[in-house]
Structure formats: structure tokens, C-alpha cells
Amino acid sequence: MFKKTANFFLSILHWIFSHKKITFIYFPLLCGVLMFVYVFIIYLSYLSNKDEILDKLSRYKTLIDKTEEMKKGMAFSAGEFSADKKVVSIPTRIYDRNGEIIGEFFEEKREIVPLHYIPETLINAVIASEDRDFYRHKGINYSGLVKVMIRNIRNFQLAGGSTVTQQLAKVLFTDMERSVKRKVYEAFLALEIERRYDKKDILSMYLNLIYFGNSSYGVESTSKMYFGKSVKDLTDGECAMVVATISNPMIYSPLNRLNNSVVKSRRILQSLVDSGFLEQKKADYEYSRLVKNWKIKFNDKDEAVESLIGSFIYSTYRINRAPFFNEYIRRTLSEKFGDEALKKGGFSIYTTIDAVKQDVALASMRTAIDDQRKYHLDRAASIKNKEKADEEREKADNIQGAFVTLNPYSGEIINYVGGYAFTANNQLDHVMQMRRQPGSSFKPFIYCSAIENKDITPATMMVDEKTKFSNGYTPQNYSGTFSGNIIIREALRKSINVIAVKVLDKTGYDKVLGYVKKALDLPDAQMHDRFGKTLSLALGTYELSPLENATLHSTLVNGGQFIKPYGILYVKDYENNIVWNNEEEITREVNKKREEYGTIIDPSAAAVTIDMLKGVFQPGGTASGTAARYGINFPAAGKTGTSTNWNDAWFAGYTRDLVSVVWIGNNKGAITLGRGRAGGVLSAPVWGRYISFVYRQEKPLDFIKPEEGLTFQTICLDSGKVPVKDEYCPHISKDELFIAGTEPGEYCDLHTGPDDKEKKSDEKIQDGSDG
């Protein structure tokens, strides 16, 4: 066997030496010609794409230049750089009304910065580790290429040898595949780049473009992803860690393989020393500082296993302070501009949201949801029946909430909390996409319509008693008891169901349904499908979204004027040009609707209703506990609401400038929150925490009232009539508001002398109760 193999190789050698010209001249020459033809074909392909390539290169350079101008505060000229022609993806940023970033949309995390923002150490580290002859070659390092080719042949691989310029060409213009064709193509590109641009331009483009893993492109976004600060503020050790990632983000990113990253960062610091960019003592210090500052911990094998790198709030650089609102923005702009432009176009979206108020609203809502979830979990722990205990635990998992605040005069959305958290399993926007029975939070519109019709006044006396109406409907009060004679103001303050139904039965449906139709701008078909003429309307049994509920209450506060809630003010492209002024469009649309609808609610009737709703925070009112707990000692009004079987807990609270609606309930539908878990108990405190923060320094002014058509009158709360003397009546309301001509014209006949002061009315305090 050995003899046959040896003879085979000897015959091959004999042939080679007997055909020297073929072996050593013709065959190499043929290979050379074939290689030349192959390269020439690639060159022709390059020439066919050259104009497009150079155009991309030029526009990318323009992007860098414009960014530098912006960083220096220079004017940004229009018309030179279109968002739909960008050669790289720029995140779209969402700003609040004060210019704070509250969110980003992106396909690639990228933030362009000028070269002078990038530390010299980082630039030197790139040169030391990636391309030591960068300032000497013209795009291709031929000596380095020969060394790499020899190494690749020896190791049977195809890798390495690319200069920084070639890497720029590869990332920007090729499909990144490993092949001889790609290497040749990028060589032509590298030569062209070097011919047209200086070394500073090439470095600037390269460092803003290259990929660092975790969807991050460029040194600025990577710096923020790793260290939570701009690249211009990095230490030398931090610069080394950023550069360490370049060659292979999967292997050397500190977020993926910490030990590899730490080891290579130290090696890069040593490369800076070897290249003459850094003293050894300084390199050692910077490594120690990196370990100390980021609390890098090592195991007994001296392997880095833990650190604070990437552990801060913006570690993924996906800013999202208002997740459900930002998703609403994304849906809106995606429809207008398309997903591609939204993710890559570098838009700046300026919104109506107040980031500080948004943060407080979200924290307040989460506190309430956590409390309700704990309520169910505590019940589960106390129930021995496993099936029922599991039911309570499932309820806890599905508790959600919504909290939206509007400017009642403009319709601007001030805060927007669509749920506890926006996750893969919870993307339902409870502010806009969910409808539930609003319960007694709808009652103000029943009372307002009757006041506008002059069927009632705040002093009108009605009887709270068990009542069977003509259609057999027999409503029950939340407390399960009846109060007897009671004036309208007190009935609304205590949210008595029977009285609300009596008021609707007396006034009818047309006016209150007219409020709903016009304020929500609903077509006839929707009104017919969603709302019916039944007496249960008085108790809020027809469904509304929290945003719709807030819009209705805003119409009450603003004196009956149509508004359209909106969250986007205007959108700018990357050149700082306004490409969509939504605020102007909304203003035109609202003005047109106001001409069409006129005044939706009589301003005087609205003012009287709001004045009555201030009583909700007074002793005996359904939110008096919230007022006491959070120090609400400024002009405010509101209405609690609880749907049947305590399924939904609502609160609509408002000041002169802000109208808020809070909802808490079960994500799965009409599932009880638990006996007594009413709007005054669950939802009113959410608003209380929020509003006490908002007005912690400057208190709001009183609600705006019409200058004419209203009068003030002190009344006895027991009789609804004018006290003979204030001190005779034990319960009075000073300066009660009335539509002129409807104030009571009789003196109180229950308390006529000084001894009547001792005749206390049999009032039952119902703090937190609701109908």
C-alpha cells in the first residue's frame, strides 16, 4: 500500500518537472488572467453603481456636516437632505411640551455627533487596534493585505486585513457577506472614498456608522447604552471598551460577554501604549478606574462576571416615559408617514404631554393597581377553597387602569396612562381602546341637562325612597338605604341613584344625549348602537372610554365648547422643517365644529353643575376622604363612579385648567373588584395624589363662570330654602350658585328661630360611597 502511494506521488512530480513551462508559466499566467478578468468584471459592476454609491456617500457626509452645524448652533438650511433618502437610520424622537424626550422610535439606535465630540483617546484606540497605518495608506494597506492573505491561506480562512476606510465601505455600501467579490468591491470603494474625503471625514463617518450590537450604531448611542452618558464625556478606559466591541459585537460587547470585553479593553489600552498614544502608568490607572467605577466583579478564576455597565435606566437607550401615549403617537404617524419613515427618518415629534405630570400620573396609577392586586392576593391567601383562591389570584393578574388628563379649553392631552405597563402581554390602550360603564361619573350630565331645562335647581327638594318607575325599573342606592327628603345639591354630593333616575325621568333624554353626540362628535349610527333611551342611563350603564369621559367633562368645564383631544403639536424632519402642524389642523377642525354645533352645554347650567360637584370633596361627599388626605384646599370639583357589582371604579376630577379621568378595573371585563371597592376608594386617591403634586406650589384659580345670568344665594341644606338667619340653620351653603331667576324664593320653614340650631338633621356620612 505504501509503495503504491509513493509511486503515485513520484509520478506527479515527474510530470511537473517534465512540463515546467505549463506548471510554472502557463498555469500561473492563466490564473492571473482569470483573476484579472474576474476583478475587471467586479470593476464594471462597481462602475455601473458608482453614481448611486457616490450620491449615498455625499448625502451621508452632508448629514455629518449638518449635525456639526446643529451642534454649533448654526442655521440648518432646508431642501438639501430629504428624510426618505437617508443612507442611515436616524431615530424618531418624541418630545413633551417642554422639550424633554419622552420616547424614541427606531430600527437602529443611532445618534450622529461631530468628530470634535469624540475623545482623542477613542480615535487613537481605533487606529491602534483596527488600522495602525491609517494616516499613511490611501485606502488599502497593501503590505498588511499580503500578510493577511498568507495567514488566511495557512489557516484556510477569509478574514481580516481591512482598513478603516474599507470597513466604512463595507458597512455603508455592501451586503456584508464574506467573499472575494466583496473584498474586491470594497477595495474600489475605499480608494474612491480616500480620493474624495480627508482622514477626518472618514473617521467621522466611520465612528457614526459602525455597529456595536444590541441594535446600536455609532459611538454616541453605544456610549449611552453602556455608560449612560455622551461619548464626549467618556474616560480613556470607557473609550477602550467601546472600541473593543467593534471587531465582533457578539463576542466583545460587555452586555453579551463581559469577561471578553474586559480582557480586550485592557488589551486595547496596551495597544495605545505600544503605539505611543498613552503612557503605561496612565493605561494601568484607566483600567483600574474602569473596574472601580463600574463595579466590575471577578470570580476565583479572575474572570469578570458582574458589573453596572448598561444597568441604569437608559441602558437600552429606548426612552419610553409614556409607553401607551407613545404607541398612540406611533399608530398616528405610521398611518400618515409610514413605518419606514417613522423608524428611520429622524423626525422630532413635539407633543402636548407634560413629562413631569406624566411621571406622577403613572406612579400614582401603579400604586393604586398594586394596592388592588394586593387586595385580591390577600383574599386568595385567606380562602381555603383552592378554586376560589385561584380565581382571586387570576383577578390580581388582570387588574389594570387608565388615567388621562386634558386641557379642557384646547383639548391638549397633558398625561396619558393607558395601563400598568406596555408589554408583549399587555398592549391594550385602556385610555382610548377600551369602553366600560362609567357609573355615577355620568350623573353630572343628567343633572346639568335638567338645570339647563330649569326642571331643577341645586335647592330643589326630592324624595329619596324606593321607587318603581313606569317601565318597572326599580333602582337601588349604593348604601342600600334611602334618605327621604333631600335637595338636589346633596343628592349629587352623596351620589344617590334614585334621585338621579327621577331627574332623568322628569327631564327626558334628548338634551343629555345631545351633549354626548355633539361633545364626542358621534354620527347617528353610532349613537343608535351605543346609547339607548332607558332610565339606567342616569346611572352610567352605557359604555364610554376614559378619553371620551374626559372629553365630556371637559365640555362641562369649558362652558359647553366643542374640543377634540389631541397629543401631537407638530412634527419636524431631521432638517428642522415642520412637515406636519397638527395643532393648526385641529384648530381649524374644532372651529368648524363649533360653528356647526354652537354651544353644546349652556354655560350657566355648566357653572351651576360644577359648583355642586365641589361638594363631592366636602364632608359626606363621595371623595371627601381624598380631599382630606391630599390637602385639596383649592377650587376643585369631581365625580366618583362605580359600575354594577363594583366592576369598574371611576373618578372624574377637575380644576379650572385640568380635567382628569381615572379608571380601575379588570382587564378581562365585567369582573368584580370586591365589595366596597368603589370609585371613591380606588380611583379618587389616584387623582388626589396627582393633583396635590401638580398644585403643590401655585394653587389654581376658581372655575370660569359666565359674567351674566348667574346669581348667588345662601340656602339651608335641609330645606333648600333661604335661612331666616344663617345661624338658625345647622347646615347651610353660602353663595350657592343659581341660574338667575331660579333661586329659592322662600324662607326656611324647618329652622325659624335660635332653638332650631340644635335640631341636627339626620345626615349619614358616606365617605367613599358611590352609586
Short mmCIF file of N, CA and C in Angstrom, two decimals, residues 28 42 50 55 100 126 143 179 209 214 256 261 293 313 475 516 569 571 637 678 695 707 716 757:
data_model
loop_
_atom_site.label_atom_id
_atom_site.label_comp_id
_atom_site.label_asym_id
_atom_site.label_seq_id
_atom_site.Cartn_x
_atom_site.Cartn_y
_atom_site.Cartn_z
N PRO A 28 0.17 29.54 -13.95
CA PRO A 28 0.05 30.78 -13.16
C PRO A 28 -0.45 31.96 -14.00
N ILE A 42 -15.91 42.70 -11.73
CA ILE A 42 -16.34 43.37 -10.50
C ILE A 42 -16.22 44.88 -10.65
N LYS A 50 -21.60 53.24 -9.54
CA LYS A 50 -20.76 54.29 -8.97
C LYS A 50 -21.52 55.56 -8.64
N ASP A 55 -23.49 59.21 -4.64
CA ASP A 55 -24.60 60.03 -4.14
C ASP A 55 -24.89 59.70 -2.68
N GLU A 100 -38.58 67.97 26.69
CA GLU A 100 -37.94 66.77 27.24
C GLU A 100 -38.28 65.56 26.37
N VAL A 126 -9.04 53.30 18.08
CA VAL A 126 -9.48 52.70 16.81
C VAL A 126 -8.29 52.50 15.88
N SER A 143 0.79 46.09 2.25
CA SER A 143 1.68 45.20 3.00
C SER A 143 0.89 44.39 4.02
N SER A 179 -16.75 37.25 1.12
CA SER A 179 -16.42 36.68 -0.18
C SER A 179 -15.29 37.49 -0.80
N LEU A 209 -21.18 55.34 12.14
CA LEU A 209 -21.91 54.36 11.34
C LEU A 209 -21.79 52.94 11.82
N ASN A 214 -26.65 44.99 19.96
CA ASN A 214 -27.86 45.43 20.66
C ASN A 214 -28.58 46.55 19.91
N ASN A 256 -23.03 41.37 26.37
CA ASN A 256 -23.15 39.98 25.95
C ASN A 256 -22.15 39.08 26.67
N SER A 261 -15.06 41.31 26.99
CA SER A 261 -14.98 42.75 26.81
C SER A 261 -13.92 43.37 27.70
N ASN A 293 -15.15 52.17 38.89
CA ASN A 293 -16.34 52.99 38.63
C ASN A 293 -17.56 52.14 38.28
N ILE A 313 -31.08 53.38 33.96
CA ILE A 313 -32.44 53.46 33.42
C ILE A 313 -32.48 53.47 31.90
N PRO A 475 -84.49 51.27 40.75
CA PRO A 475 -83.07 51.42 41.08
C PRO A 475 -82.81 51.32 42.58
N VAL A 516 -73.85 64.21 24.55
CA VAL A 516 -72.95 63.10 24.19
C VAL A 516 -72.64 63.12 22.70
N LEU A 569 -48.44 68.22 18.64
CA LEU A 569 -48.44 69.62 18.26
C LEU A 569 -47.97 69.77 16.82
N VAL A 571 -44.67 68.13 13.84
CA VAL A 571 -43.60 67.18 13.55
C VAL A 571 -42.55 67.88 12.68
N ALA A 637 -63.47 70.21 41.59
CA ALA A 637 -64.76 69.52 41.53
C ALA A 637 -64.52 68.12 40.99
N ALA A 678 -65.01 50.87 45.49
CA ALA A 678 -65.73 51.85 44.68
C ALA A 678 -64.79 52.93 44.15
N TYR A 695 -50.36 71.03 41.97
CA TYR A 695 -50.60 72.35 42.56
C TYR A 695 -49.90 72.51 43.92
N GLU A 707 -70.29 85.91 32.94
CA GLU A 707 -70.38 87.18 33.66
C GLU A 707 -71.83 87.56 33.94
N CYS A 716 -80.40 76.75 53.06
CA CYS A 716 -80.38 75.71 54.09
C CYS A 716 -80.31 74.36 53.38
N LYS A 757 -81.25 75.59 66.01
CA LYS A 757 -79.85 75.24 65.74
C LYS A 757 -79.51 73.88 66.30
#
